[in-house]
Amino acid sequence: MINSLLTALLVLTSLFPLYRGREYATVRAEGRVEGGAFRNIYDPELGVRGLVGAEGVMLRKGLMLQGRFDYSYDYGTRSRWRGWIDPYESPFMLCDSIPGNISQETYDMEASLAIPAGKWRFGINAGYRATIFAKHKDLRNKNTRMDLTVAPSVVWCGDKFRAGLALGYLRNTEQVEYMQVDGSSEKYLFRLYGLWLYSSSGFSSAENRRYKENSGVFSDLRLEYENGTLRIGNDFHVRYSYGSQTETGYNNLHYGDTQCLDYRDDFSLQAGAHRISAFWEMGQTLGLRSLQRQELDPDSNIRRWYSYGGLTECYSRSRMRAGGLYRFGKERWSVSAGLDWMSETQYYREYPILFTQRLSLLEPHLAGSARFGLGKKAGWLELEASARYSLPLTAVPDDITVLGGMETEESETQLLAPLFEEFHYRSASRIGAGLNVRWTLPLPRRGRSLDFDIGVQHTSALGGPMNGLSRSAGSLAVHYHF
């Protein structure tokens, strides 16, 4: 989910030398509110988001410059189990089960430069994001995260054919610290190991922090062909990262490593008013742990953790997505129809037991838009409506296998209630609809305009344990172009 968004972002920014638009500058303010009982286990009951930002592109004698800065603030009520900012980035997490209000501040900036040299263009893109996340009820966690990307690129521009290649480096770090204000009752911290395998202990100040770091590389390859009204484009993206989680201190405690490899390809073909787009992506996340034992260090007289043997694979998540969309559009209206498919398999091995989860979904979706002229001074009004239906094809929440025919005693190794709550949300058949209204108001000075966007979305579950639950959202955005 979060990884797919990051992949799309890297594709758009790392190959900035392929940009063929005009100069522009935009400042914007956006707000969104959503709530309802149909939510994932990590989602707040009520979520509010605000964002202000600015971005622009400047062209000077072939030299291309791009910059963007965004500040966003999110607030949510009664959020649970949220130990990491992105709980799906790693199978290992330190968290607590007590619902509480949460807040998140994000500072996001990037800059790009492209220099022409005949039919060649050379560029570089750099992005930096800092995030602060906190829960405001015991047990209180405070997360600080940093994301950095740097990607040089080269592009060849012919008369009809264009090609671009970018190679980039990415790194992110995150630290979570827990604290307790009210000491009248004992609170518990949970250590999760994929598919809700866990261990827990009463909170103590000596074991309340965890540090996570990831480093990786990525590559983008973009090919374009244009001949009259025919345009064909293809993006291919590869991303690899490796991360580790440790205790923030001197005791050498190691929670686990994560290894991720993702591929994505996006294809588009436009011929006049017809446009066809398709994508596929596949990836695998591995979790690795080592055998550790706490021993007394004779030099410092402090108990430290020591690893025995190498890292062994204990967790795997394999995922595939594919989809296609057909759109027919005129100046005043357009219609589109598409179909998406997703399949995911997770397993966690606590020898001799293998825990497996499988899920696949099929999602058809429709959309249509209409544009109306309101007069030279009043601008344009655009209406867009969309609908989506999600149908589960495979849904196996917790298949347990004993390897090698060994006999084992029953033990409470999984948090079954949250495991099924999360899976029931992800596997629920659902229907969703949205409506967006945009008013573009031209301003007296040439090239300046205001956009006002109002959107509403509603999603309802149609079956399973979440049947009848729903969630709604509304958004408002103002963009000033100059």
Tab-separated table of C-alpha atoms in Angstrom:
chain	number	residue	atom	x	y	z
A	1	MET	CA	0.000	0.000	0.000
A	2	ILE	CA	2.511	2.597	1.346
A	3	ASN	CA	5.173	1.064	-0.796
A	4	SER	CA	3.090	1.419	-3.964
A	5	LEU	CA	2.602	5.121	-3.265
A	6	LEU	CA	6.309	5.559	-2.707
A	7	THR	CA	7.090	3.743	-5.958
A	8	ALA	CA	4.752	6.030	-7.923
A	9	LEU	CA	6.305	9.088	-6.276
A	10	LEU	CA	9.840	8.011	-7.179
A	11	VAL	CA	8.844	7.397	-10.807
A	12	LEU	CA	7.337	10.898	-11.120
A	13	THR	CA	10.209	12.833	-9.548
A	14	SER	CA	13.424	10.995	-10.384
A	15	LEU	CA	12.922	11.470	-14.154
A	16	PHE	CA	12.149	15.191	-14.039
A	17	PRO	CA	14.228	15.868	-17.236
A	18	LEU	CA	11.365	14.258	-19.201
A	19	TYR	CA	9.031	17.090	-18.128
A	20	ARG	CA	7.457	18.808	-21.166
A	21	GLY	CA	4.967	21.165	-19.537
A	22	ARG	CA	5.057	24.922	-19.074
A	23	GLU	CA	6.365	27.072	-16.259
A	24	TYR	CA	4.032	27.240	-13.304
A	25	ALA	CA	3.840	28.094	-9.620
A	26	THR	CA	1.141	26.912	-7.229
A	27	VAL	CA	0.353	27.458	-3.580
A	28	ARG	CA	-2.324	25.307	-1.994
A	29	ALA	CA	-4.293	24.640	1.155
A	30	GLU	CA	-6.122	21.343	1.618
A	31	GLY	CA	-8.245	19.724	4.296
A	32	ARG	CA	-9.832	16.308	4.746
A	33	VAL	CA	-11.987	14.661	7.386
A	34	GLU	CA	-13.109	11.022	7.519
A	35	GLY	CA	-14.820	8.768	9.986
A	36	GLY	CA	-16.937	5.677	10.425
A	37	ALA	CA	-16.892	2.179	11.876
A	38	PHE	CA	-15.617	0.512	8.666
A	39	ARG	CA	-11.894	0.990	9.265
A	40	ASN	CA	-8.671	-0.935	9.470
A	41	ILE	CA	-7.326	-1.814	12.894
A	42	TYR	CA	-4.679	0.945	12.737
A	43	ASP	CA	-7.064	3.678	11.511
A	44	PRO	CA	-8.536	6.251	13.887
A	45	GLU	CA	-12.294	6.441	14.381
A	46	LEU	CA	-12.199	10.065	13.211
A	47	GLY	CA	-9.324	11.471	11.179
A	48	VAL	CA	-8.642	15.109	10.260
A	49	ARG	CA	-5.878	16.280	7.925
A	50	GLY	CA	-4.670	19.720	6.931
A	51	LEU	CA	-1.984	20.629	4.405
A	52	VAL	CA	-0.362	23.791	3.071
A	53	GLY	CA	2.266	23.773	0.377
A	54	ALA	CA	3.857	25.324	-2.662
A	55	GLU	CA	5.494	23.991	-5.801
A	56	GLY	CA	6.721	25.293	-9.115
A	57	VAL	CA	8.709	24.698	-12.295
A	58	MET	CA	10.978	27.297	-13.910
A	59	LEU	CA	12.412	27.058	-17.452
A	60	ARG	CA	15.337	29.306	-18.460
A	61	LYS	CA	17.031	28.717	-21.837
A	62	GLY	CA	16.568	24.983	-21.541
A	63	LEU	CA	17.566	24.846	-17.873
A	64	MET	CA	14.769	23.273	-15.833
A	65	LEU	CA	14.243	23.760	-12.094
A	66	GLN	CA	11.552	22.233	-9.899
A	67	GLY	CA	10.829	22.651	-6.211
A	68	ARG	CA	8.139	21.659	-3.713
A	69	PHE	CA	7.471	22.077	0.000
A	70	ASP	CA	4.498	20.700	1.965
A	71	TYR	CA	3.553	20.841	5.616
A	72	SER	CA	0.748	18.590	6.838
A	73	TYR	CA	-0.855	17.917	10.205
A	74	ASP	CA	-2.998	14.863	10.952
A	75	TYR	CA	-5.138	14.236	14.013
A	76	GLY	CA	-7.059	11.063	14.826
A	77	THR	CA	-9.134	9.635	17.648
A	78	ARG	CA	-8.914	6.207	19.324
A	79	SER	CA	-6.093	4.704	17.295
A	80	ARG	CA	-4.601	1.337	18.370
A	81	TRP	CA	-1.567	-0.884	17.710
A	82	ARG	CA	0.225	1.945	15.839
A	83	GLY	CA	3.840	1.387	16.843
A	84	TRP	CA	5.336	2.469	13.509
A	85	ILE	CA	4.186	5.354	11.312
A	86	ASP	CA	3.759	2.789	8.514
A	87	PRO	CA	2.733	-0.473	10.225
A	88	TYR	CA	3.056	-2.453	6.959
A	89	GLU	CA	6.666	-1.541	6.243
A	90	SER	CA	8.085	-4.244	8.513
A	91	PRO	CA	6.807	-7.470	10.129
A	92	PHE	CA	8.443	-6.486	13.458
A	93	MET	CA	6.789	-3.837	15.613
A	94	LEU	CA	6.715	-2.563	19.189
A	95	CYS	CA	3.205	-1.343	20.081
A	96	ASP	CA	0.389	-1.232	22.641
A	97	SER	CA	-3.324	-2.000	22.490
A	98	ILE	CA	-4.769	1.015	24.357
A	99	PRO	CA	-6.873	3.335	22.126
A	100	GLY	CA	-5.769	6.946	22.140
A	101	ASN	CA	-5.775	10.133	20.113
A	102	ILE	CA	-2.853	10.570	17.733
A	103	SER	CA	-1.157	13.437	15.912
A	104	GLN	CA	1.320	13.532	13.058
A	105	GLU	CA	3.336	16.420	11.611
A	106	THR	CA	5.107	16.037	8.270
A	107	TYR	CA	7.591	18.355	6.550
A	108	ASP	CA	8.126	17.258	2.946
A	109	MET	CA	10.414	18.932	0.414
A	110	GLU	CA	12.106	18.123	-2.865
A	111	ALA	CA	14.079	19.824	-5.623
A	112	SER	CA	15.028	18.843	-9.172
A	113	LEU	CA	17.431	20.203	-11.758
A	114	ALA	CA	17.795	19.334	-15.462
A	115	ILE	CA	20.491	20.618	-17.828
A	116	PRO	CA	20.241	20.271	-21.655
A	117	ALA	CA	23.157	19.128	-23.823
A	118	GLY	CA	21.933	18.773	-27.413
A	119	LYS	CA	19.515	15.873	-27.500
A	120	TRP	CA	20.608	14.805	-24.037
A	121	ARG	CA	19.426	16.071	-20.677
A	122	PHE	CA	21.114	15.396	-17.372
A	123	GLY	CA	19.279	15.845	-14.092
A	124	ILE	CA	19.212	15.172	-10.404
A	125	ASN	CA	16.366	14.970	-7.903
A	126	ALA	CA	16.595	15.102	-4.115
A	127	GLY	CA	13.802	14.651	-1.574
A	128	TYR	CA	13.670	14.929	2.196
A	129	ARG	CA	10.802	14.225	4.586
A	130	ALA	CA	10.684	14.564	8.378
A	131	THR	CA	7.745	13.167	10.366
A	132	ILE	CA	6.778	13.360	14.037
A	133	PHE	CA	4.050	11.014	15.254
A	134	ALA	CA	2.627	10.700	18.776
A	135	LYS	CA	-0.142	9.040	20.767
A	136	HIS	CA	-1.558	11.163	23.587
A	137	LYS	CA	-2.721	8.463	25.980
A	138	ASP	CA	-0.756	5.941	28.082
A	139	LEU	CA	1.126	4.117	26.883
A	140	ARG	CA	2.341	7.152	24.926
A	141	ASN	CA	4.598	6.574	21.955
A	142	LYS	CA	6.513	9.274	20.123
A	143	ASN	CA	7.943	8.430	16.697
A	144	THR	CA	10.474	10.488	14.757
A	145	ARG	CA	11.204	9.536	11.160
A	146	MET	CA	13.437	10.770	8.344
A	147	ASP	CA	13.216	9.838	4.628
A	148	LEU	CA	15.873	10.798	2.085
A	149	THR	CA	16.126	10.092	-1.655
A	150	VAL	CA	18.723	11.183	-4.221
A	151	ALA	CA	18.454	10.232	-7.896
A	152	PRO	CA	20.646	11.392	-10.805
A	153	SER	CA	19.173	10.786	-14.246
A	154	VAL	CA	19.915	10.999	-17.963
A	155	VAL	CA	17.404	11.466	-20.811
A	156	TRP	CA	17.679	11.243	-24.595
A	157	CYS	CA	15.128	13.302	-26.574
A	158	GLY	CA	14.575	12.474	-30.235
A	159	ASP	CA	11.957	13.750	-32.664
A	160	LYS	CA	9.491	10.981	-31.895
A	161	PHE	CA	11.243	8.826	-29.310
A	162	ARG	CA	12.364	9.726	-25.777
A	163	ALA	CA	14.073	7.582	-23.165
A	164	GLY	CA	15.161	8.272	-19.617
A	165	LEU	CA	17.035	6.356	-16.937
A	166	ALA	CA	17.420	7.235	-13.245
A	167	LEU	CA	19.404	5.470	-10.546
A	168	GLY	CA	18.686	6.468	-6.972
A	169	TYR	CA	19.567	5.936	-3.337
A	170	LEU	CA	17.042	5.934	-0.502
A	171	ARG	CA	17.356	5.876	3.253
A	172	ASN	CA	14.938	6.207	6.140
A	173	THR	CA	15.280	5.965	9.892
A	174	GLU	CA	12.638	5.863	12.613
A	175	GLN	CA	12.762	5.761	16.396
A	176	VAL	CA	9.877	5.061	18.754
A	177	GLU	CA	9.983	5.935	22.457
A	178	TYR	CA	7.324	4.918	24.978
A	179	MET	CA	6.472	6.651	28.230
A	180	GLN	CA	3.793	6.386	30.921
A	181	VAL	CA	2.342	9.400	32.757
A	182	ASP	CA	-0.224	7.688	34.985
A	183	GLY	CA	1.460	4.945	37.020
A	184	SER	CA	-1.652	3.808	38.884
A	185	SER	CA	-2.002	0.677	36.751
A	186	GLU	CA	0.405	-1.530	34.840
A	187	LYS	CA	0.466	-1.162	31.062
A	188	TYR	CA	1.785	-3.746	28.615
A	189	LEU	CA	4.029	-3.454	25.572
A	190	PHE	CA	3.672	-5.983	22.750
A	191	ARG	CA	6.426	-7.141	20.431
A	192	LEU	CA	4.874	-8.339	17.152
A	193	TYR	CA	6.571	-10.686	14.685
A	194	GLY	CA	4.322	-10.873	11.636
A	195	LEU	CA	0.818	-12.371	11.475
A	196	TRP	CA	0.327	-11.135	15.044
A	197	LEU	CA	2.777	-13.537	16.680
A	198	TYR	CA	3.790	-11.790	19.878
A	199	SER	CA	5.455	-11.557	23.245
A	200	SER	CA	4.529	-8.993	25.897
A	201	SER	CA	5.762	-7.523	29.145
A	202	GLY	CA	4.793	-4.880	31.653
A	203	PHE	CA	6.070	-1.422	30.763
A	204	SER	CA	9.440	-0.415	32.220
A	205	SER	CA	11.609	2.559	31.391
A	206	ALA	CA	14.555	0.232	30.702
A	207	GLU	CA	12.845	-1.263	27.629
A	208	ASN	CA	10.812	1.411	25.916
A	209	ARG	CA	12.665	2.385	22.751
A	210	ARG	CA	13.312	0.874	19.348
A	211	TYR	CA	15.322	2.090	16.363
A	212	LYS	CA	14.719	1.146	12.723
A	213	GLU	CA	16.829	2.008	9.702
A	214	ASN	CA	16.477	1.145	6.017
A	215	SER	CA	18.790	1.758	3.084
A	216	GLY	CA	18.201	0.888	-0.527
A	217	VAL	CA	18.542	1.636	-4.208
A	218	PHE	CA	16.023	2.079	-6.997
A	219	SER	CA	15.990	2.472	-10.764
A	220	ASP	CA	13.466	4.027	-13.166
A	221	LEU	CA	13.388	3.423	-16.927
A	222	ARG	CA	10.959	5.502	-19.022
A	223	LEU	CA	10.316	5.040	-22.770
A	224	GLU	CA	8.067	7.345	-24.841
A	225	TYR	CA	6.963	7.382	-28.484
A	226	GLU	CA	4.826	10.114	-30.046
A	227	ASN	CA	3.620	10.436	-33.618
A	228	GLY	CA	0.773	12.866	-34.207
A	229	THR	CA	-2.127	11.909	-31.962
A	230	LEU	CA	-0.524	8.573	-31.040
A	231	ARG	CA	1.371	8.504	-27.736
A	232	ILE	CA	2.870	5.419	-26.134
A	233	GLY	CA	4.719	5.366	-22.840
A	234	ASN	CA	6.125	2.789	-20.465
A	235	ASP	CA	7.658	3.124	-16.968
A	236	PHE	CA	9.607	0.313	-15.334
A	237	HIS	CA	10.670	0.658	-11.700
A	238	VAL	CA	12.787	-1.536	-9.431
A	239	ARG	CA	13.346	-0.942	-5.708
A	240	TYR	CA	15.457	-2.862	-3.210
A	241	SER	CA	15.940	-2.039	0.469
A	242	TYR	CA	17.384	-3.664	3.570
A	243	GLY	CA	16.561	-2.616	7.116
A	244	SER	CA	17.371	-3.529	10.691
A	245	GLN	CA	15.689	-2.986	14.065
A	246	THR	CA	17.611	-2.694	17.319
A	247	GLU	CA	17.236	-1.396	20.846
A	248	THR	CA	18.380	2.233	21.104
A	249	GLY	CA	21.115	1.753	23.657
A	250	TYR	CA	24.154	-0.257	24.549
A	251	ASN	CA	22.672	-3.708	25.166
A	252	ASN	CA	22.964	-5.000	21.572
A	253	LEU	CA	19.369	-6.298	21.445
A	254	HIS	CA	18.403	-7.129	17.842
A	255	TYR	CA	14.707	-7.488	16.911
A	256	GLY	CA	15.010	-8.449	13.255
A	257	ASP	CA	15.983	-7.416	9.726
A	258	THR	CA	13.733	-6.718	6.740
A	259	GLN	CA	14.566	-7.245	3.084
A	260	CYS	CA	12.289	-5.855	0.317
A	261	LEU	CA	12.373	-6.189	-3.461
A	262	ASP	CA	9.655	-4.564	-5.611
A	263	TYR	CA	8.995	-4.309	-9.353
A	264	ARG	CA	6.395	-2.152	-11.085
A	265	ASP	CA	5.565	-1.439	-14.726
A	266	ASP	CA	3.108	1.176	-16.063
A	267	PHE	CA	2.018	1.260	-19.715
A	268	SER	CA	-0.128	3.868	-21.468
A	269	LEU	CA	-1.375	4.280	-25.014
A	270	GLN	CA	-3.333	7.289	-26.248
A	271	ALA	CA	-4.795	7.646	-29.709
A	272	GLY	CA	-6.963	10.724	-30.080
A	273	ALA	CA	-9.787	10.545	-27.569
A	274	HIS	CA	-8.973	6.959	-26.590
A	275	ARG	CA	-6.571	6.092	-23.794
A	276	ILE	CA	-5.585	2.676	-22.456
A	277	SER	CA	-3.408	2.235	-19.382
A	278	ALA	CA	-2.265	-0.884	-17.586
A	279	PHE	CA	0.082	-1.754	-14.750
A	280	TRP	CA	1.515	-4.703	-12.908
A	281	GLU	CA	3.598	-4.880	-9.786
A	282	MET	CA	5.079	-7.620	-7.688
A	283	GLY	CA	7.197	-7.666	-4.576
A	284	GLN	CA	8.437	-9.681	-1.661
A	285	THR	CA	9.251	-8.723	1.922
A	286	LEU	CA	11.347	-11.054	4.042
A	287	GLY	CA	11.783	-10.944	7.810
A	288	LEU	CA	14.949	-12.384	9.335
A	289	ARG	CA	15.828	-13.003	12.971
A	290	SER	CA	18.789	-14.407	14.878
A	291	LEU	CA	19.030	-16.453	18.049
A	292	GLN	CA	20.036	-14.171	20.934
A	293	ARG	CA	20.853	-14.744	24.576
A	294	GLN	CA	21.498	-12.240	27.364
A	295	GLU	CA	24.850	-12.622	29.079
A	296	LEU	CA	26.968	-10.660	31.515
A	297	ASP	CA	29.760	-8.641	29.878
A	298	PRO	CA	32.811	-9.214	32.129
A	299	ASP	CA	34.460	-5.928	31.084
A	300	SER	CA	31.533	-3.584	31.817
A	301	ASN	CA	29.648	-5.825	34.272
A	302	ILE	CA	26.483	-5.076	32.257
A	303	ARG	CA	24.115	-7.687	30.820
A	304	ARG	CA	24.122	-7.577	27.011
A	305	TRP	CA	22.529	-9.575	24.217
A	306	TYR	CA	24.703	-11.836	22.090
A	307	SER	CA	23.751	-13.435	18.765
A	308	TYR	CA	24.426	-17.083	17.972
A	309	GLY	CA	24.456	-18.264	14.382
A	310	GLY	CA	23.400	-16.226	11.369
A	311	LEU	CA	20.093	-14.639	10.436
A	312	THR	CA	17.318	-17.056	9.468
A	313	GLU	CA	14.167	-16.290	7.500
A	314	CYS	CA	11.032	-16.385	9.644
A	315	TYR	CA	8.559	-14.218	7.677
A	316	SER	CA	7.604	-13.713	4.047
A	317	ARG	CA	5.010	-11.562	2.280
A	318	SER	CA	4.561	-12.010	-1.474
A	319	ARG	CA	2.213	-9.675	-3.298
A	320	MET	CA	1.073	-9.111	-6.864
A	321	ARG	CA	-1.178	-6.452	-8.373
A	322	ALA	CA	-2.315	-5.826	-11.920
A	323	GLY	CA	-4.927	-3.663	-13.544
A	324	GLY	CA	-6.143	-1.934	-16.663
A	325	LEU	CA	-8.194	1.140	-17.514
A	326	TYR	CA	-9.907	2.376	-20.671
A	327	ARG	CA	-10.834	6.054	-20.967
A	328	PHE	CA	-12.662	7.919	-23.700
A	329	GLY	CA	-12.472	11.670	-23.334
A	330	LYS	CA	-13.591	14.777	-25.162
A	331	GLU	CA	-13.025	18.401	-24.190
A	332	ARG	CA	-16.288	18.605	-22.220
A	333	TRP	CA	-16.724	15.040	-20.934
A	334	SER	CA	-15.051	11.683	-20.379
A	335	VAL	CA	-15.884	8.152	-19.213
A	336	SER	CA	-13.604	5.371	-17.993
A	337	ALA	CA	-13.820	1.745	-16.863
A	338	GLY	CA	-11.175	-0.447	-15.299
A	339	LEU	CA	-10.408	-3.635	-13.421
A	340	ASP	CA	-7.782	-4.226	-10.713
A	341	TRP	CA	-6.601	-7.518	-9.195
A	342	MET	CA	-4.550	-8.123	-6.057
A	343	SER	CA	-3.087	-11.262	-4.487
A	344	GLU	CA	-1.062	-11.543	-1.277
A	345	THR	CA	0.380	-14.430	0.716
A	346	GLN	CA	2.020	-14.108	4.133
A	347	TYR	CA	3.609	-16.712	6.332
A	348	TYR	CA	5.443	-16.753	9.630
A	349	ARG	CA	7.414	-19.773	10.824
A	350	GLU	CA	7.826	-20.480	14.535
A	351	TYR	CA	9.316	-23.939	14.130
A	352	PRO	CA	7.708	-26.439	13.896
A	353	ILE	CA	4.539	-24.360	13.259
A	354	LEU	CA	3.870	-22.490	10.022
A	355	PHE	CA	1.225	-19.735	10.055
A	356	THR	CA	-0.120	-18.760	6.615
A	357	GLN	CA	-2.521	-16.064	5.391
A	358	ARG	CA	-3.805	-15.693	1.813
A	359	LEU	CA	-5.953	-12.968	0.254
A	360	SER	CA	-6.933	-12.027	-3.299
A	361	LEU	CA	-9.360	-9.347	-4.487
A	362	LEU	CA	-10.965	-8.238	-7.742
A	363	GLU	CA	-12.016	-4.578	-8.084
A	364	PRO	CA	-13.956	-3.216	-11.068
A	365	HIS	CA	-14.363	0.567	-11.135
A	366	LEU	CA	-16.123	3.222	-13.231
A	367	ALA	CA	-15.774	6.991	-13.512
A	368	GLY	CA	-17.193	9.840	-15.541
A	369	SER	CA	-16.691	13.590	-15.706
A	370	ALA	CA	-18.388	16.583	-17.316
A	371	ARG	CA	-17.081	20.138	-17.823
A	372	PHE	CA	-19.270	23.212	-18.073
A	373	GLY	CA	-18.342	26.736	-19.153
A	374	LEU	CA	-19.675	29.441	-16.847
A	375	GLY	CA	-18.648	32.428	-18.912
A	376	LYS	CA	-15.396	34.262	-19.591
A	377	LYS	CA	-15.120	35.681	-16.075
A	378	ALA	CA	-16.750	32.851	-14.136
A	379	GLY	CA	-14.486	30.093	-15.496
A	380	TRP	CA	-15.225	26.366	-15.590
A	381	LEU	CA	-17.093	23.873	-13.459
A	382	GLU	CA	-16.080	20.207	-13.571
A	383	LEU	CA	-18.000	17.323	-12.019
A	384	GLU	CA	-16.498	13.873	-11.582
A	385	ALA	CA	-18.272	10.788	-10.219
A	386	SER	CA	-16.701	7.397	-9.529
A	387	ALA	CA	-17.736	3.995	-8.203
A	388	ARG	CA	-15.764	0.923	-7.132
A	389	TYR	CA	-16.668	-2.591	-6.041
A	390	SER	CA	-14.321	-4.994	-4.259
A	391	LEU	CA	-14.915	-8.750	-4.442
A	392	PRO	CA	-12.759	-11.205	-2.425
A	393	LEU	CA	-11.659	-14.269	-4.412
A	394	THR	CA	-9.534	-15.973	-1.757
A	395	ALA	CA	-9.682	-15.332	1.977
A	396	VAL	CA	-7.704	-17.559	4.352
A	397	PRO	CA	-6.947	-15.636	7.551
A	398	ASP	CA	-4.890	-18.120	9.572
A	399	ASP	CA	-3.920	-21.526	8.206
A	400	ILE	CA	-1.753	-23.386	10.758
A	401	THR	CA	0.502	-26.273	9.680
A	402	VAL	CA	2.783	-28.406	11.851
A	403	LEU	CA	5.972	-29.119	9.909
A	404	GLY	CA	7.465	-32.599	9.805
A	405	GLY	CA	4.465	-34.214	11.490
A	406	MET	CA	5.735	-33.192	14.921
A	407	GLU	CA	3.387	-32.972	17.880
A	408	THR	CA	3.121	-29.664	19.691
A	409	GLU	CA	1.278	-28.409	22.696
A	410	GLU	CA	-1.275	-25.660	22.200
A	411	SER	CA	0.058	-22.270	23.217
A	412	GLU	CA	-1.226	-18.726	22.889
A	413	THR	CA	1.314	-17.430	20.370
A	414	GLN	CA	-1.013	-15.186	18.329
A	415	LEU	CA	-3.195	-12.205	19.126
A	416	LEU	CA	-6.228	-13.688	17.393
A	417	ALA	CA	-8.697	-10.843	17.994
A	418	PRO	CA	-6.648	-8.157	16.164
A	419	LEU	CA	-5.510	-10.665	13.525
A	420	PHE	CA	-9.112	-11.395	12.506
A	421	GLU	CA	-10.195	-7.758	12.867
A	422	GLU	CA	-7.528	-6.652	10.420
A	423	PHE	CA	-8.228	-9.504	7.997
A	424	HIS	CA	-12.015	-8.995	8.064
A	425	TYR	CA	-11.482	-5.380	7.004
A	426	ARG	CA	-9.022	-6.193	4.226
A	427	SER	CA	-11.103	-9.094	2.850
A	428	ALA	CA	-14.566	-7.541	3.136
A	429	SER	CA	-16.571	-7.118	-0.055
A	430	ARG	CA	-17.385	-3.444	-0.338
A	431	ILE	CA	-18.825	-0.792	-2.579
A	432	GLY	CA	-17.634	2.777	-2.731
A	433	ALA	CA	-18.642	5.943	-4.538
A	434	GLY	CA	-17.247	9.438	-4.766
A	435	LEU	CA	-18.171	12.835	-6.165
A	436	ASN	CA	-15.766	15.691	-6.797
A	437	VAL	CA	-16.626	19.246	-7.863
A	438	ARG	CA	-13.955	21.629	-9.166
A	439	TRP	CA	-14.477	25.302	-9.959
A	440	THR	CA	-11.680	26.989	-11.896
A	441	LEU	CA	-11.897	30.764	-11.603
A	442	PRO	CA	-9.653	32.833	-13.928
A	443	LEU	CA	-8.097	35.936	-12.368
A	444	PRO	CA	-7.590	39.301	-14.107
A	445	ARG	CA	-3.861	38.868	-14.672
A	446	ARG	CA	-2.979	36.467	-17.477
A	447	GLY	CA	-2.071	32.935	-16.444
A	448	ARG	CA	-3.478	33.226	-12.932
A	449	SER	CA	-6.399	31.227	-11.605
A	450	LEU	CA	-7.980	29.760	-8.495
A	451	ASP	CA	-9.158	26.155	-8.185
A	452	PHE	CA	-11.734	25.171	-5.570
A	453	ASP	CA	-12.152	21.413	-5.079
A	454	ILE	CA	-14.847	19.797	-2.943
A	455	GLY	CA	-15.030	16.021	-2.709
A	456	VAL	CA	-17.051	13.409	-0.831
A	457	GLN	CA	-16.508	9.635	-0.638
A	458	HIS	CA	-18.485	6.843	0.968
A	459	THR	CA	-17.637	3.143	1.379
A	460	SER	CA	-19.871	0.387	2.772
A	461	ALA	CA	-19.110	-3.244	3.584
A	462	LEU	CA	-21.486	-5.715	1.957
A	463	GLY	CA	-20.719	-8.990	3.681
A	464	GLY	CA	-18.853	-10.868	6.356
A	465	PRO	CA	-18.376	-9.751	9.974
A	466	MET	CA	-18.239	-6.091	8.889
A	467	ASN	CA	-21.480	-6.212	6.918
A	468	GLY	CA	-23.371	-2.927	7.183
A	469	LEU	CA	-20.437	-0.859	8.466
A	470	SER	CA	-19.460	2.230	6.494
A	471	ARG	CA	-16.967	5.068	6.362
A	472	SER	CA	-17.318	8.528	4.813
A	473	ALA	CA	-14.876	11.297	3.946
A	474	GLY	CA	-15.015	14.869	2.755
A	475	SER	CA	-12.264	17.115	1.390
A	476	LEU	CA	-11.762	20.755	0.463
A	477	ALA	CA	-8.811	22.210	-1.444
A	478	VAL	CA	-7.893	25.670	-2.738
A	479	HIS	CA	-5.093	26.032	-5.297
A	480	TYR	CA	-3.727	29.375	-6.525
A	481	HIS	CA	-1.871	29.180	-9.853
A	482	PHE	CA	0.381	31.973	-11.060
